Coordinates of C-alpha atoms (C1' of nucleotides) in Angstrom, one line a residue:
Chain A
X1115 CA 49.0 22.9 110.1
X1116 CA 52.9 22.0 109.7
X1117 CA 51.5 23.3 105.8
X1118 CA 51.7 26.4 107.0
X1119 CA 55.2 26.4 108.2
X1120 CA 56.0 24.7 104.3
X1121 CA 54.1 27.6 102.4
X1122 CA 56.2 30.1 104.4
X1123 CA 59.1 28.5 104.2
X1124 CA 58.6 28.2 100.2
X1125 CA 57.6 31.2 99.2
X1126 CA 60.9 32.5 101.4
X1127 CA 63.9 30.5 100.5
X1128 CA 66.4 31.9 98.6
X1129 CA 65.3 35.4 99.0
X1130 CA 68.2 38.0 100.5
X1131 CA 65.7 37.9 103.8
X1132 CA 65.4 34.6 104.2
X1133 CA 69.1 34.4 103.4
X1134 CA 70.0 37.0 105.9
X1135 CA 67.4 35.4 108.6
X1136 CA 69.5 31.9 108.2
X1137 CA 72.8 33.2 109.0
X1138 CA 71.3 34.9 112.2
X1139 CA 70.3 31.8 113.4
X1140 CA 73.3 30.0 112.8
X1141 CA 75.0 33.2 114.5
X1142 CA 72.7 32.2 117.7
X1143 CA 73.2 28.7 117.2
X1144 CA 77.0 29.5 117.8
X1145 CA 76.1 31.9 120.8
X1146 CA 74.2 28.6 122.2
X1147 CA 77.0 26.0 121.4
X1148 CA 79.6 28.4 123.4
X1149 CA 77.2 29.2 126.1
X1150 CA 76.9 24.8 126.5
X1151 CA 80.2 24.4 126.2
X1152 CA 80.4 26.6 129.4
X1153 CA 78.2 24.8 131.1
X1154 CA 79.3 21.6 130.6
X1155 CA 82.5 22.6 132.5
X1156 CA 81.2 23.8 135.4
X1157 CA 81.3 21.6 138.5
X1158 CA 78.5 20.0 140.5
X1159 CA 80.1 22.8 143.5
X1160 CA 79.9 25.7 141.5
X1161 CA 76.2 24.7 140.7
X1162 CA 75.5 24.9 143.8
X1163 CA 76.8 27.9 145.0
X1164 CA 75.5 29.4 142.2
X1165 CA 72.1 28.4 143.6
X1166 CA 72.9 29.6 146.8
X1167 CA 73.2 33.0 145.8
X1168 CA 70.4 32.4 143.5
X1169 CA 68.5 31.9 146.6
X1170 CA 69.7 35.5 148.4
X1171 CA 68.1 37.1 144.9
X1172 CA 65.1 35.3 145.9
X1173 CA 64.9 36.3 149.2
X1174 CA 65.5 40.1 148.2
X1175 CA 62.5 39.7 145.6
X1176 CA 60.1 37.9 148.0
X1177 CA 60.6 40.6 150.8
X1178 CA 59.9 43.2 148.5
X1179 CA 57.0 41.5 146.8
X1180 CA 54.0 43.7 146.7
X1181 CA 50.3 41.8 146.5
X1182 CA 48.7 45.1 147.7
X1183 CA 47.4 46.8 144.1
X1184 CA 45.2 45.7 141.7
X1185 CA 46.8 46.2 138.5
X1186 CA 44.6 45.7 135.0
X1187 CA 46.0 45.0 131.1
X1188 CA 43.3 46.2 128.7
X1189 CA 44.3 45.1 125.4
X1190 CA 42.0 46.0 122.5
X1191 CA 41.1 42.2 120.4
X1192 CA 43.0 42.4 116.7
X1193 CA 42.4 46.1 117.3
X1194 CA 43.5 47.7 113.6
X1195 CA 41.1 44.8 111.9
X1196 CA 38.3 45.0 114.5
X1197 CA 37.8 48.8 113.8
X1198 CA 37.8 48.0 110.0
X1199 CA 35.4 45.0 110.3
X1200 CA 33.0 47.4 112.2
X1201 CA 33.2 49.6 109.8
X1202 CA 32.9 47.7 106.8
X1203 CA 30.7 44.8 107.6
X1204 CA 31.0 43.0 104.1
X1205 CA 34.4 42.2 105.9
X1206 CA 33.0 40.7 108.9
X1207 CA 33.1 37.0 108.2
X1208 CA 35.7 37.1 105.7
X1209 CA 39.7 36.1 106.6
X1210 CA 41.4 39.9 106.4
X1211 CA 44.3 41.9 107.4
X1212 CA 45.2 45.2 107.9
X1213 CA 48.5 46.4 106.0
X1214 CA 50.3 46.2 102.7
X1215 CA 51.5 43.7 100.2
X1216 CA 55.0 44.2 102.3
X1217 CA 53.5 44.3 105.9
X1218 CA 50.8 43.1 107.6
X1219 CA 49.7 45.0 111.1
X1220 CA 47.4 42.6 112.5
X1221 CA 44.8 40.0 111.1
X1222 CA 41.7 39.2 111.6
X1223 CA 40.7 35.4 113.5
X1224 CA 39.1 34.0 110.6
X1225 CA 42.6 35.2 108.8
X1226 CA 44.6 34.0 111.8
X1227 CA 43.3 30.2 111.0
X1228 CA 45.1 30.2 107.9
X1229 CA 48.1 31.1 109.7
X1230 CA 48.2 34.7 108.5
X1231 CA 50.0 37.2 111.5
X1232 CA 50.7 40.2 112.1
X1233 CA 54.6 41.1 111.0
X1234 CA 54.1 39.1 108.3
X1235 CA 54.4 40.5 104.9
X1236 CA 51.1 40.7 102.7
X1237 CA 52.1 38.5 99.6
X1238 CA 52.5 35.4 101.9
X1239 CA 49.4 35.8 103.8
X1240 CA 47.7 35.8 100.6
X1241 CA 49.9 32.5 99.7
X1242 CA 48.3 30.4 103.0
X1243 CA 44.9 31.9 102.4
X1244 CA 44.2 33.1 98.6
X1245 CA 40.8 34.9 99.5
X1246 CA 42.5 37.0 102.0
X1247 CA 41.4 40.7 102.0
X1248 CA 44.3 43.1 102.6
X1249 CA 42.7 46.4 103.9
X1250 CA 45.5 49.8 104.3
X1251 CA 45.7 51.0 107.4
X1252 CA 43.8 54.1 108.6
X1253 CA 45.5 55.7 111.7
X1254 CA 43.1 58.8 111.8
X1255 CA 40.5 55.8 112.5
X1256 CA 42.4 53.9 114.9
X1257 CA 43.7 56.9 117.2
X1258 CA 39.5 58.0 117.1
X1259 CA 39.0 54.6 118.8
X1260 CA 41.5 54.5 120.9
X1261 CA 40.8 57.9 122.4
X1262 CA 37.8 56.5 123.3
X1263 CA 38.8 53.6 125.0
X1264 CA 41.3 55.5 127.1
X1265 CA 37.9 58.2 127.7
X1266 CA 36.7 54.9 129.7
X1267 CA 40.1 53.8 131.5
X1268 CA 40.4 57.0 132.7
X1269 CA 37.1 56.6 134.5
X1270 CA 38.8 53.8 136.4
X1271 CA 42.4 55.2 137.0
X1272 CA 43.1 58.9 136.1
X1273 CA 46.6 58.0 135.8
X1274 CA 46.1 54.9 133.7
X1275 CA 48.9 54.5 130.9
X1276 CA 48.6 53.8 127.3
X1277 CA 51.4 51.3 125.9
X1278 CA 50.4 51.5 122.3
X1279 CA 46.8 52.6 120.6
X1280 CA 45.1 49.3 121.8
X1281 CA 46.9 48.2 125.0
X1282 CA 47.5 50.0 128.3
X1283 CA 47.8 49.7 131.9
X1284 CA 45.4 50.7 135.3
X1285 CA 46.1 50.7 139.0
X1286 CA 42.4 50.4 139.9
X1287 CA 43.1 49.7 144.0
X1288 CA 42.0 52.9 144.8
X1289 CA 38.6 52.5 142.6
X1290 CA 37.9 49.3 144.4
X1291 CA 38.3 50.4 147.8
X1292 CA 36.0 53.6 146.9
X1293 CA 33.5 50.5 145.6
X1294 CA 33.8 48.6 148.6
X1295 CA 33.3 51.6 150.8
X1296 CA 29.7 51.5 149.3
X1297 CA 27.3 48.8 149.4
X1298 CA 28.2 45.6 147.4
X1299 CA 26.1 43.3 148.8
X1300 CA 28.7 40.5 150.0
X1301 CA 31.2 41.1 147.2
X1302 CA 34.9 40.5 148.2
X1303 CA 37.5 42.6 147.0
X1304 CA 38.6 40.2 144.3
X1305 CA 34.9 39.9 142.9
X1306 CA 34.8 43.7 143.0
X1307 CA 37.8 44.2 141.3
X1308 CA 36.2 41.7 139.0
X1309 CA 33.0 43.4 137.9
X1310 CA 34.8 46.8 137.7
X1311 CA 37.2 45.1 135.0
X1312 CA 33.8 43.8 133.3
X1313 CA 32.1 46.8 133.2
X1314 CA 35.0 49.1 132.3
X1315 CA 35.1 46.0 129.3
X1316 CA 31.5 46.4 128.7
X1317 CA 31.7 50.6 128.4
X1318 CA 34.6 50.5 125.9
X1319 CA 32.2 47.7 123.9
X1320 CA 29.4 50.1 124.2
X1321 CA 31.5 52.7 123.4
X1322 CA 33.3 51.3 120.4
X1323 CA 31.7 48.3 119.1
X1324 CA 35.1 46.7 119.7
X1325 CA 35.7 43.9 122.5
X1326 CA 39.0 44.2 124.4
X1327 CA 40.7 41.6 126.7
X1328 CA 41.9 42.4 130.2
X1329 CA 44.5 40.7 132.7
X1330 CA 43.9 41.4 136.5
X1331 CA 46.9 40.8 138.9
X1332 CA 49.3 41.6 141.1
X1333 CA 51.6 43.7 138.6
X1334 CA 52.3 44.7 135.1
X1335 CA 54.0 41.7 134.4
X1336 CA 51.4 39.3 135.3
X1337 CA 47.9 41.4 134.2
X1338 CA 49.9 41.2 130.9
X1339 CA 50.3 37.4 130.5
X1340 CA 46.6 37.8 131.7
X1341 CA 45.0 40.0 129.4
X1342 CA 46.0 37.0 127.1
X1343 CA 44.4 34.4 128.3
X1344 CA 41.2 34.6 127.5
X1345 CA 41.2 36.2 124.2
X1346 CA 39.6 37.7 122.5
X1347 CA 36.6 39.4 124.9
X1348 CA 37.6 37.6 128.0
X1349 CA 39.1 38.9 131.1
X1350 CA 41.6 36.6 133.3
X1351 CA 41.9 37.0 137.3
X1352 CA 44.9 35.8 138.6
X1353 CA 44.4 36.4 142.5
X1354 CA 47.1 38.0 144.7
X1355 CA 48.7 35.1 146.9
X1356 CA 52.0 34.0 146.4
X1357 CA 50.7 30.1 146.2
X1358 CA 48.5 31.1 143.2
X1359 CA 51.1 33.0 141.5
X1360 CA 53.3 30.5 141.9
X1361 CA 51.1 27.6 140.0
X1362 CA 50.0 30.3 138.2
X1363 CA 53.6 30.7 136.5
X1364 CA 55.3 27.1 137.0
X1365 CA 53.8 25.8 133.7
X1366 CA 53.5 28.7 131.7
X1367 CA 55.8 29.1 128.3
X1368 CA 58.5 31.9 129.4
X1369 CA 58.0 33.2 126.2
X1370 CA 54.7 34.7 127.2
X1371 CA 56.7 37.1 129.3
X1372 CA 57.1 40.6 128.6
X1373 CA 61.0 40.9 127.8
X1374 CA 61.9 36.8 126.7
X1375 CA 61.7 37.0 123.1
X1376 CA 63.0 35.3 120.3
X1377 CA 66.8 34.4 121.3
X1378 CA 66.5 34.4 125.2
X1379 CA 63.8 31.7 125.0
X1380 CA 65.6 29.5 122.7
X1381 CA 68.7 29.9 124.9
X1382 CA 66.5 28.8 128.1
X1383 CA 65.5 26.5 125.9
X1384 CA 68.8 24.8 125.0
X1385 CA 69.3 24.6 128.9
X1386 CA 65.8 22.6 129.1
X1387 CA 63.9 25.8 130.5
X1388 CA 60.4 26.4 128.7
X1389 CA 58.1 27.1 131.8
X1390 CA 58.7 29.9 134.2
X1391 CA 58.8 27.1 136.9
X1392 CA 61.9 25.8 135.1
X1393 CA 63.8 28.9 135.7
X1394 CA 63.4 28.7 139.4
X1395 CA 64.7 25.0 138.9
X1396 CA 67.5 25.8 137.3
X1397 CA 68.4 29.2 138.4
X1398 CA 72.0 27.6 139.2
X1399 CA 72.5 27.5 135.3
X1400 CA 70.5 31.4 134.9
X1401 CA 73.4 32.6 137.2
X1402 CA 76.7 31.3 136.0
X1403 CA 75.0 32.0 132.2
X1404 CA 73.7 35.2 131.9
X1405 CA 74.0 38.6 132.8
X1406 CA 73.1 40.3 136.4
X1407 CA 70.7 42.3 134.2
X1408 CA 69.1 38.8 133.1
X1409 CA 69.3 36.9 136.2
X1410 CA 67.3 39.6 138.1
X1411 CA 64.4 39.4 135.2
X1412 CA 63.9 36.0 135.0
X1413 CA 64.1 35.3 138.5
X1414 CA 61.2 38.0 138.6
X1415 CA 59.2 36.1 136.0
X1416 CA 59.9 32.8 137.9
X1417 CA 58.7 34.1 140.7
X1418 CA 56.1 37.0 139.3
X1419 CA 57.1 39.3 141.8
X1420 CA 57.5 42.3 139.6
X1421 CA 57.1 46.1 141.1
X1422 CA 53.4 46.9 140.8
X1423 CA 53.7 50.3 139.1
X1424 CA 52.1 51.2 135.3
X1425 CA 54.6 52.9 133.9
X1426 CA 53.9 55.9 135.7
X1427 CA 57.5 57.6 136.6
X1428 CA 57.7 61.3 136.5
X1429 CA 61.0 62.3 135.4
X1430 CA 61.6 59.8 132.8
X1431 CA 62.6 61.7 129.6
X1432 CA 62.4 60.6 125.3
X1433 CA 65.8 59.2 124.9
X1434 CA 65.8 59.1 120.7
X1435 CA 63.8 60.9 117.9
X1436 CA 65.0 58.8 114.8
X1437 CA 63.0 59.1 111.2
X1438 CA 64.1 55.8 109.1
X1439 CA 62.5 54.6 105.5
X1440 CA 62.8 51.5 103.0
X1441 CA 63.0 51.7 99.3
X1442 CA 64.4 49.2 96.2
X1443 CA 67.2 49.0 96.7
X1444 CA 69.8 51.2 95.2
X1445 CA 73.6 52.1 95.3
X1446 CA 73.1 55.1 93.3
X1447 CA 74.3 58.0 95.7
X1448 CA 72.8 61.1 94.0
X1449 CA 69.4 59.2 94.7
X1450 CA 70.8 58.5 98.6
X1451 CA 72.2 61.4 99.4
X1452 CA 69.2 63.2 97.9
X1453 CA 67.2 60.8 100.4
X1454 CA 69.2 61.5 102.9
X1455 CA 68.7 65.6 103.0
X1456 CA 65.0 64.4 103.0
X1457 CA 65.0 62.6 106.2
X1458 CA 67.4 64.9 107.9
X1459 CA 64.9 67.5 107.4
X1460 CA 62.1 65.1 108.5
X1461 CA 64.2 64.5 111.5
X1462 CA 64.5 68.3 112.1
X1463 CA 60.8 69.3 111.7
X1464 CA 60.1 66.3 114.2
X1465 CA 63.0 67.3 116.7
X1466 CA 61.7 71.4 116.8
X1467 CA 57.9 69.9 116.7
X1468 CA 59.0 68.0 120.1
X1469 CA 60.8 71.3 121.6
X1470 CA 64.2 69.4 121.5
X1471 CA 67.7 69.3 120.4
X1472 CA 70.2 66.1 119.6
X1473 CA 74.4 66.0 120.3
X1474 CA 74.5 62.3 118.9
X1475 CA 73.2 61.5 116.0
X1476 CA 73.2 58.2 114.3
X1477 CA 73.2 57.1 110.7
X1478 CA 71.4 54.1 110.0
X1479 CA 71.7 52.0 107.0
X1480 CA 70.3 48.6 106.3
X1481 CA 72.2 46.9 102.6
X1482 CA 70.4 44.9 100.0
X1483 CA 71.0 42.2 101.8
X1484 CA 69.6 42.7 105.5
X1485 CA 72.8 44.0 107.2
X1486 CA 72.0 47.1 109.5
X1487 CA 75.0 49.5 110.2
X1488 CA 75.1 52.4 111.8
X1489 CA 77.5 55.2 112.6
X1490 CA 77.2 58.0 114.9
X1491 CA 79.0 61.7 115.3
X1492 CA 78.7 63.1 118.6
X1493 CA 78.7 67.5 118.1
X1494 CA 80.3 70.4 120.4
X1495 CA 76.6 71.6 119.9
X1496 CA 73.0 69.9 119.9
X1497 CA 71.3 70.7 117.1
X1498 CA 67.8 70.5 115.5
X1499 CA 69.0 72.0 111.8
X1500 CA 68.6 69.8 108.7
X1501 CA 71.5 71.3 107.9
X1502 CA 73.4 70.0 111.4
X1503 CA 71.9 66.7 110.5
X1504 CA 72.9 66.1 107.2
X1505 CA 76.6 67.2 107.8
X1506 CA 76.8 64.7 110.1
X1507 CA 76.0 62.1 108.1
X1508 CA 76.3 62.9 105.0
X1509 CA 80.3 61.7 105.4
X1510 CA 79.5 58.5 107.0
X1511 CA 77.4 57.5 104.3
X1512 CA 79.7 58.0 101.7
X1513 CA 82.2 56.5 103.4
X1514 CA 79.7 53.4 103.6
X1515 CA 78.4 53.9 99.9
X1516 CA 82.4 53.0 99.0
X1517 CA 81.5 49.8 99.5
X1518 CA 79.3 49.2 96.4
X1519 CA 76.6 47.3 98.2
X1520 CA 73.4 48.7 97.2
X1521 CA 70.9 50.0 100.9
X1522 CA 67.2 49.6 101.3
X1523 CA 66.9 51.7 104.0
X1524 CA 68.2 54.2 105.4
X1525 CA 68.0 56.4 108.6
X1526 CA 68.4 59.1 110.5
X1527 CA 68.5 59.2 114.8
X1528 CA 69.0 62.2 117.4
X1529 CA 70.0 61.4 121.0
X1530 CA 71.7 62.8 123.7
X1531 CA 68.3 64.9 124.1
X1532 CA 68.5 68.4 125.4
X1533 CA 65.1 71.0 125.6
X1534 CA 66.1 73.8 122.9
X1535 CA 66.0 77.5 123.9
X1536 CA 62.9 78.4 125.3
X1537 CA 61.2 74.8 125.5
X1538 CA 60.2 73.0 128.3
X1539 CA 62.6 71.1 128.9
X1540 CA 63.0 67.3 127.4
X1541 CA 60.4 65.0 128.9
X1542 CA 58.3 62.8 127.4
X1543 CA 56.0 63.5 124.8
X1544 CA 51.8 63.8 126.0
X1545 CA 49.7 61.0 124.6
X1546 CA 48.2 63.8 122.5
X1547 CA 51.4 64.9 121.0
X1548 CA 52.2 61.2 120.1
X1549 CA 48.9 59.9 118.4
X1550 CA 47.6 63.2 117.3
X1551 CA 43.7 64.0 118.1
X1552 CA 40.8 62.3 117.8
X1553 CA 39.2 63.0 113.9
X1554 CA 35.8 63.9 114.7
X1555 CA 35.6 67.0 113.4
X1556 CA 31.7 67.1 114.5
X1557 CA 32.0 65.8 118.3
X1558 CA 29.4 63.2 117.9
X1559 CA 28.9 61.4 121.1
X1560 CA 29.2 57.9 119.9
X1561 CA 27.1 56.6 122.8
X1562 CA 23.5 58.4 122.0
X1563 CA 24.9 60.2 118.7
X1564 CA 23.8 63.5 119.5
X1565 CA 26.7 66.9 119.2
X1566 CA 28.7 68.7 121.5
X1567 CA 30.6 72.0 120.6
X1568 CA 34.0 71.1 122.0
X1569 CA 35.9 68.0 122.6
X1570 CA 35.8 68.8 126.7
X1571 CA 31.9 69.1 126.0
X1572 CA 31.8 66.3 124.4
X1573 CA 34.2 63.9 127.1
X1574 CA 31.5 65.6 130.0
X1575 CA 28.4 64.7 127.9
X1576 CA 30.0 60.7 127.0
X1577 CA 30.8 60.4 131.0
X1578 CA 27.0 61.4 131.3
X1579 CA 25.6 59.2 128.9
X1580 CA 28.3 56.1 130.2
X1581 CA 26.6 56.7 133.5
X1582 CA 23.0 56.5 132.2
X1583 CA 22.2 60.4 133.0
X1584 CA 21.9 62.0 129.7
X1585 CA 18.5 61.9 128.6
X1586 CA 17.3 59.1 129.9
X1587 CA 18.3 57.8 127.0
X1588 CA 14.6 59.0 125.9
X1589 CA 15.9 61.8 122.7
X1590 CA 16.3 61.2 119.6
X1591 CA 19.7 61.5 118.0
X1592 CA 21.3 64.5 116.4
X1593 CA 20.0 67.0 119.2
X1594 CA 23.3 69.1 119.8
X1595 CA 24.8 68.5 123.7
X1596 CA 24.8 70.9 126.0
X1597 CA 22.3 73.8 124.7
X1598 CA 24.5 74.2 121.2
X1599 CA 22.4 75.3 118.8
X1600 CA 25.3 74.9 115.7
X1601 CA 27.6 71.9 115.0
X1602 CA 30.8 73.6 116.2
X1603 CA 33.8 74.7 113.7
X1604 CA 35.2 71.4 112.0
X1605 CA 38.6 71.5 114.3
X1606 CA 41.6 73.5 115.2
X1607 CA 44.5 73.6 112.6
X1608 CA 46.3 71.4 115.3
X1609 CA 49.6 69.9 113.7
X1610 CA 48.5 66.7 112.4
X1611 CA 51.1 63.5 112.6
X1612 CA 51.5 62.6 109.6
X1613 CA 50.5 59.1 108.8
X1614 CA 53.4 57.9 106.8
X1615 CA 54.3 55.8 109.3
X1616 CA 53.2 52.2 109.7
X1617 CA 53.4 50.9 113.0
X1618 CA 55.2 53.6 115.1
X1619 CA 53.3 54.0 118.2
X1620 CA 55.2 53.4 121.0
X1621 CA 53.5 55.6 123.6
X1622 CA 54.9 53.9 126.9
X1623 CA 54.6 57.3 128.0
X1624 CA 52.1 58.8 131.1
X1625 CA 49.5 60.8 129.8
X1626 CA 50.0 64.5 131.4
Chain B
dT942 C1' 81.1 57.2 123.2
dA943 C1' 80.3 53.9 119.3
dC944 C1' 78.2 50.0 117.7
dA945 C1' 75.5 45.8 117.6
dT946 C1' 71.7 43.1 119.3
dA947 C1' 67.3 42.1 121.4
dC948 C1' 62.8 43.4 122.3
dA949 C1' 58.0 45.5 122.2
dC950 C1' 54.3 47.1 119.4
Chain C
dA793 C1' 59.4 39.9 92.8
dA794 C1' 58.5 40.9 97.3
dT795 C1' 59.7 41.1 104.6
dG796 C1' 58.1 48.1 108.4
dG797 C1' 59.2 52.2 111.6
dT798 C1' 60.0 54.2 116.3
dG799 C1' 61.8 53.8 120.6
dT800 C1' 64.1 51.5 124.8
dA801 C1' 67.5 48.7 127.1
dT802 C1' 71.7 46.3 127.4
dG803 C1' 76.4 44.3 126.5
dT804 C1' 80.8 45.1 124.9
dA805 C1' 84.8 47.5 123.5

DNA sequence: TACATACAC
DNA sequence: AATGGTGTATGTA
């Protein structure tokens, strides 16, 4: 499989991204040769006071480590590929993804074998694997499932909270203490919170024909690296006791965690930290080395004592509405600057859609060759006009297009949020707002298959059929829910997202 | 406040 | 021949 690696690696040199993707790396190969350097000078002392106050961080994080909640990770299997597969089953057993010749979303795991990923553009997956089937992506499709998933996470946590389309998080502590206030035979908690986690697995199969993967823990942090561990349509336990957190976590890669990406973990890894164990080890090192902001989250992941909350905080407001695209590129400024007028208008229709107003806002640009600039003007006035928008940037960019470098991209952001007249002030977007509705324009129960009139109609009738009441499963299909005699009107002009976008679904955001 | 970088999905 | 878009957080000046 070091093929795969050489295929990649071939059908990229040379190209500006590969180009641009080499100098980063030396750029963090410098970062990591300074950051030795420093260590190497430190004395055996300072080590060890270093770890001494290491120890006081510990301390603080053990006394407030919380092992009361039950916190689940539902995350959907190669969600974007299973929906197509189920829906097309001439692609069932074939290797596919779900993208464009430029980008691949996900893959599917006959796909996966051949080393095709997600993030990775189309014409190389088809280079490892030559029969690969590239399918486009079909949002409508993927926010239909996903509302149904979340129909069933909300039957174990009404406050449950949606990460993306096919991931999200549940506090289910309450639900298992209502469970264990019943009669479970001679269930423990833990086995309770168990089944509950296969059941709620085994509704959103029923419910979807897709499999998902949970993670139960402690916290976010750890039902996260759960969720993971037994993919795809597996569930992971991880019981709440310090001792089997702790083994838990001393040999697993700290890349699995939440937050350690690419250039933290191969910094750790230049001080001979690739387990979460090691970081407790050498948390001498972790303090003199990185930031306060740093030290305090990977002491957390050494320790996986994270705060058990999912995400759920109540005042927490959008920060940025941004609108960004990629195109050959070009150095012809007629062409950008017509581009540009576009976007800022994109940006304003989004900006009013949302009820809010920007004072920063940010030009992006990305050149020919991979460099990403931006340049912001800050107003006397927030603003939502196209027209505020493009005078803003408008200067900046020719200023930048002086240069001569042709862009590929180029973008426009809005911060420094304010609610415009009359709105409700800025706070974050609802679920619905952010992934648009559900497409069934015929609410089909996709349990039994028969019709309700309204989507609340319908969500009554598929909590009813989840629970085995509805019909006695007994009726034929097609018999309209709930006494309607018509199929109800197709749907509400509701503003539709558009689905230009590829991959834009950050919805860390509490469903209200 | 401006800008760059890292990260998640 | 060819490598995405939206948003958050953080470090630094």
């Amino acid at each position: 499989m070091i093929q795969i690696f050489q295929i990649i690696e071939e059908a990229s040199r040379g190209s500006k991204f590969y180009n641009h993707k080499k100098q980063r790396q030396e750029k963090i190969d410098e970062r990591i040769r300074r950051m030795l350097e420093l260590k190497d000078s430190f004395t055996p002392e300072q080590i060890t006071r270093a770890e001494a106050q290491m120890d006081a961080l510990t301390a603080q994080l053990e006394q407030s480590r919380d092992l009361s909640r039950f916190i689940v990770h539902v995350d959907m299997d190669a969600f974007y590929a299973a929906v197509e597969m189920r829906d097309r089953p001439e692609l069932r057993d074939v290797p596919m993804a779900v993208g464009s010749n430029s980008m691949l979303s996900t893959s599917n795991y006959a796909a996966r074998k051949f080393g095709v990923r997600a993030a990775m553009p189309g014409f190389i997956g088809r280079k490892l694997c030559p029969q690969l089937v590239i399918v486009p992506c079909d949002f409508e499709k993927y926010r239909a499932a996903s509302q149904l998933v979340q129909q069933v996470m909300a039957r174990y946590d009404p406050d449950f909270s949606m990460v993306s389309l096919d991931e999200g998080y549940l506090d289910i502590t309450d639900r298992v203490a209502t469970e264990m206030d019943g009669d479970t035979g001679d269930q423990t908690e833990d086995e309770v919170a168990q089944r509950l986690v296969g059941e709620m697995r085994a509704e959103i199969c029923r419910l979807t024909r897709l499999t998902a993967s949970a993670g139960i823990a402690a916290n976010g942090m750890l039902a996260k690296i759960c969720s993971d561990q037994n993919k795809p349509d597996g569930q992971f336990f991880l019981p709440r006791e310090r001792p089997a957190v702790l083994d838990f976590l001393r040999e697993l890669p700290v890349r699995k965690v939440s937050g350690i990406g690419n250039v933290l973990s191969q910094q750790l890894a230049a001080l001979e930290v690739t387990r979460c164990g090691e970081l407790l080890e050498r948390r001498g090192l972790v303090r003199l080395l990185f930031s306060e902001c740093t030290q305090l989250s990977l002491m957390r992941a050494g320790l996986g004592a994270d705060p058990p909350g999912v995400g759920r905080d109540e005042d927490s407001h959008q920060k940025s509405v941004s609108t960004e695209t990629t195109f050959a590129a070009t150095a012809d400024s007629a062409q950008l600057s017509e581009l540009l007028g576009e976007l800022c208008q994109q940006l304003s229709e989004d900006l009013r859609r949302k009820g809010l107003r920007g004072r920063t806002v940010t030009l992006k640009l990305k050149t020919s060759s991979f460099v990403v600039r931006s340049r912001a003007t800050t107003l006397a006035e927030p603003t939502s006009t196209a027209a505020a928008l493009l005078a803003a940037t408008r200067p900046a960019l020719a200023r930048e297009l002086s240069a001569g470098e042709p862009l590929r991209l180029l973008g426009v952001r809005a911060s420094a949020l304010v609610a415009a007249e009359g709105a409700a002030g800025p706070r974050q977007a609802t679920l619905t707002e952010m992934t648009g509705r559900a497409a069934a324009p015929r609410h089909e129960c996709p349990v039994c298959g028969r019709t309700a009139g309204s989507l609340a109609e319908l969500s009554a009738h598929v909590e009813r059929c989840l629970d085995g009441e509805a019909g006695g499963g007994g009726e034929q299909n097609g018999g309209p829910v709930g006494g309607q005699k018509r199929p109800p009107a197709p749907h509400s002009g509701l503003p539709r997202t558009k689905h230009k976008r590829i991959d834009s679904f950050f919805t860390a955001v509490k469903r209200s």
